[in-house]
Short mmCIF file of C-alpha atoms in Angstrom, two decimals:
data_model
loop_
_atom_site.label_atom_id
_atom_site.label_comp_id
_atom_site.label_asym_id
_atom_site.label_seq_id
_atom_site.Cartn_x
_atom_site.Cartn_y
_atom_site.Cartn_z
CA GLY A 16 -6.12 -12.42 44.84
CA ASP A 17 -4.55 -15.70 43.26
CA HIS A 18 -1.44 -15.36 41.19
CA ILE A 19 -0.96 -17.67 37.93
CA GLU A 20 2.44 -19.26 38.25
CA ASP A 21 1.93 -21.49 35.01
CA GLU A 22 -0.74 -20.20 32.77
CA GLY A 23 -0.12 -23.69 30.90
CA ALA A 24 0.31 -22.97 26.85
CA GLY A 25 -3.07 -23.06 25.22
CA SER A 26 -5.08 -23.70 28.58
CA PRO A 27 -8.50 -21.40 28.65
CA ALA A 28 -6.51 -19.10 30.63
CA ALA A 29 -3.40 -18.55 28.22
CA ASN A 30 -5.84 -18.15 25.53
CA ALA A 31 -7.64 -15.89 27.34
CA GLY A 32 -4.55 -13.72 27.26
CA LEU A 33 -3.42 -14.33 31.28
CA ARG A 34 -0.01 -14.46 31.81
CA GLN A 35 2.50 -15.76 34.48
CA GLY A 36 2.61 -13.33 37.34
CA ASP A 37 -1.27 -11.86 36.48
CA VAL A 38 -3.30 -11.46 39.84
CA ILE A 39 -6.93 -13.18 39.33
CA VAL A 40 -9.00 -10.60 41.55
CA ALA A 41 -12.66 -11.92 40.73
CA LEU A 42 -14.66 -14.55 38.88
CA ASN A 43 -18.11 -13.73 37.83
CA GLY A 44 -18.01 -10.45 39.82
CA THR A 45 -16.96 -12.37 43.10
CA ALA A 46 -13.48 -11.45 44.39
CA ILE A 47 -11.11 -13.67 45.18
CA THR A 48 -8.72 -13.77 47.21
CA SER A 49 -6.99 -17.44 47.59
CA ALA A 50 -6.53 -19.90 45.71
CA GLU A 51 -8.03 -22.51 47.51
CA GLN A 52 -11.29 -20.45 46.53
CA LEU A 53 -9.73 -19.45 42.98
CA GLN A 54 -10.31 -23.87 42.47
CA SER A 55 -13.44 -24.41 44.22
CA THR A 56 -15.27 -21.79 42.33
CA VAL A 57 -13.76 -22.72 39.36
CA GLN A 58 -15.04 -26.05 39.60
CA LYS A 59 -18.39 -25.48 40.11
CA ASP A 60 -19.08 -24.47 36.99
CA LYS A 61 -19.12 -26.46 33.91
CA ALA A 62 -16.91 -27.46 30.76
CA GLY A 63 -17.32 -25.20 27.98
CA GLN A 64 -18.97 -22.48 29.69
CA SER A 65 -17.68 -19.05 29.77
CA ILE A 66 -16.51 -16.94 32.84
CA SER A 67 -15.21 -13.16 33.47
CA VAL A 68 -12.02 -13.39 34.45
CA THR A 69 -10.99 -9.80 36.24
CA TYR A 70 -7.09 -9.49 37.03
CA TYR A 71 -4.41 -7.50 36.98
CA THR A 72 -1.20 -6.78 34.89
CA GLY A 73 0.85 -4.73 36.87
CA SER A 74 -1.45 -1.85 37.73
CA ASN A 75 -3.36 -2.78 35.02
CA LYS A 76 -6.56 -4.50 35.57
CA GLN A 77 -8.25 -6.16 32.55
CA THR A 78 -11.06 -8.60 32.38
CA VAL A 79 -11.82 -11.12 29.98
CA SER A 80 -13.80 -14.06 29.08
CA VAL A 81 -12.56 -17.53 29.67
CA THR A 82 -13.96 -20.61 28.00
CA LEU A 83 -13.30 -23.33 30.88
CA GLY A 84 -11.50 -26.35 29.57
CA ASN A 85 -12.36 -30.24 31.97
CA GLN A 86 -9.99 -32.16 33.71
CA SER A 87 -8.21 -34.34 30.79
CA GLN A 88 -7.53 -30.94 28.92
CA ALA A 89 -5.95 -29.32 32.38
CA ALA A 90 -4.17 -32.66 32.37
CA GLN A 91 -2.53 -33.16 29.11
CA GLN A 92 -1.12 -29.13 29.86
CA GLU A 93 0.79 -30.15 33.03
CA GLY A 94 -0.92 -27.28 35.29
CA GLY A 95 -2.38 -23.67 35.02
CA SER A 96 -4.02 -22.29 37.09
CA ILE A 97 -7.40 -22.66 35.37
CA PRO A 98 -8.77 -25.69 34.65
#
């Protein structure tokens, strides 16, 4: 999985409840094993689309729906693992 370094206040990830230190292990049921895979998987989807994100907070596994933002929104929020 890929851990969240900074979810970016107001970002789609933060709005869905993901926090710094959480570990993303799957997107739409596809296992995530690296930051590169996370980014390439997210970039295949369109802004406004909802995706399923499975992650761990400590030992607690959760799945949430995240509505993707666009690149300009991501740039305004100064980082975040899910643009």
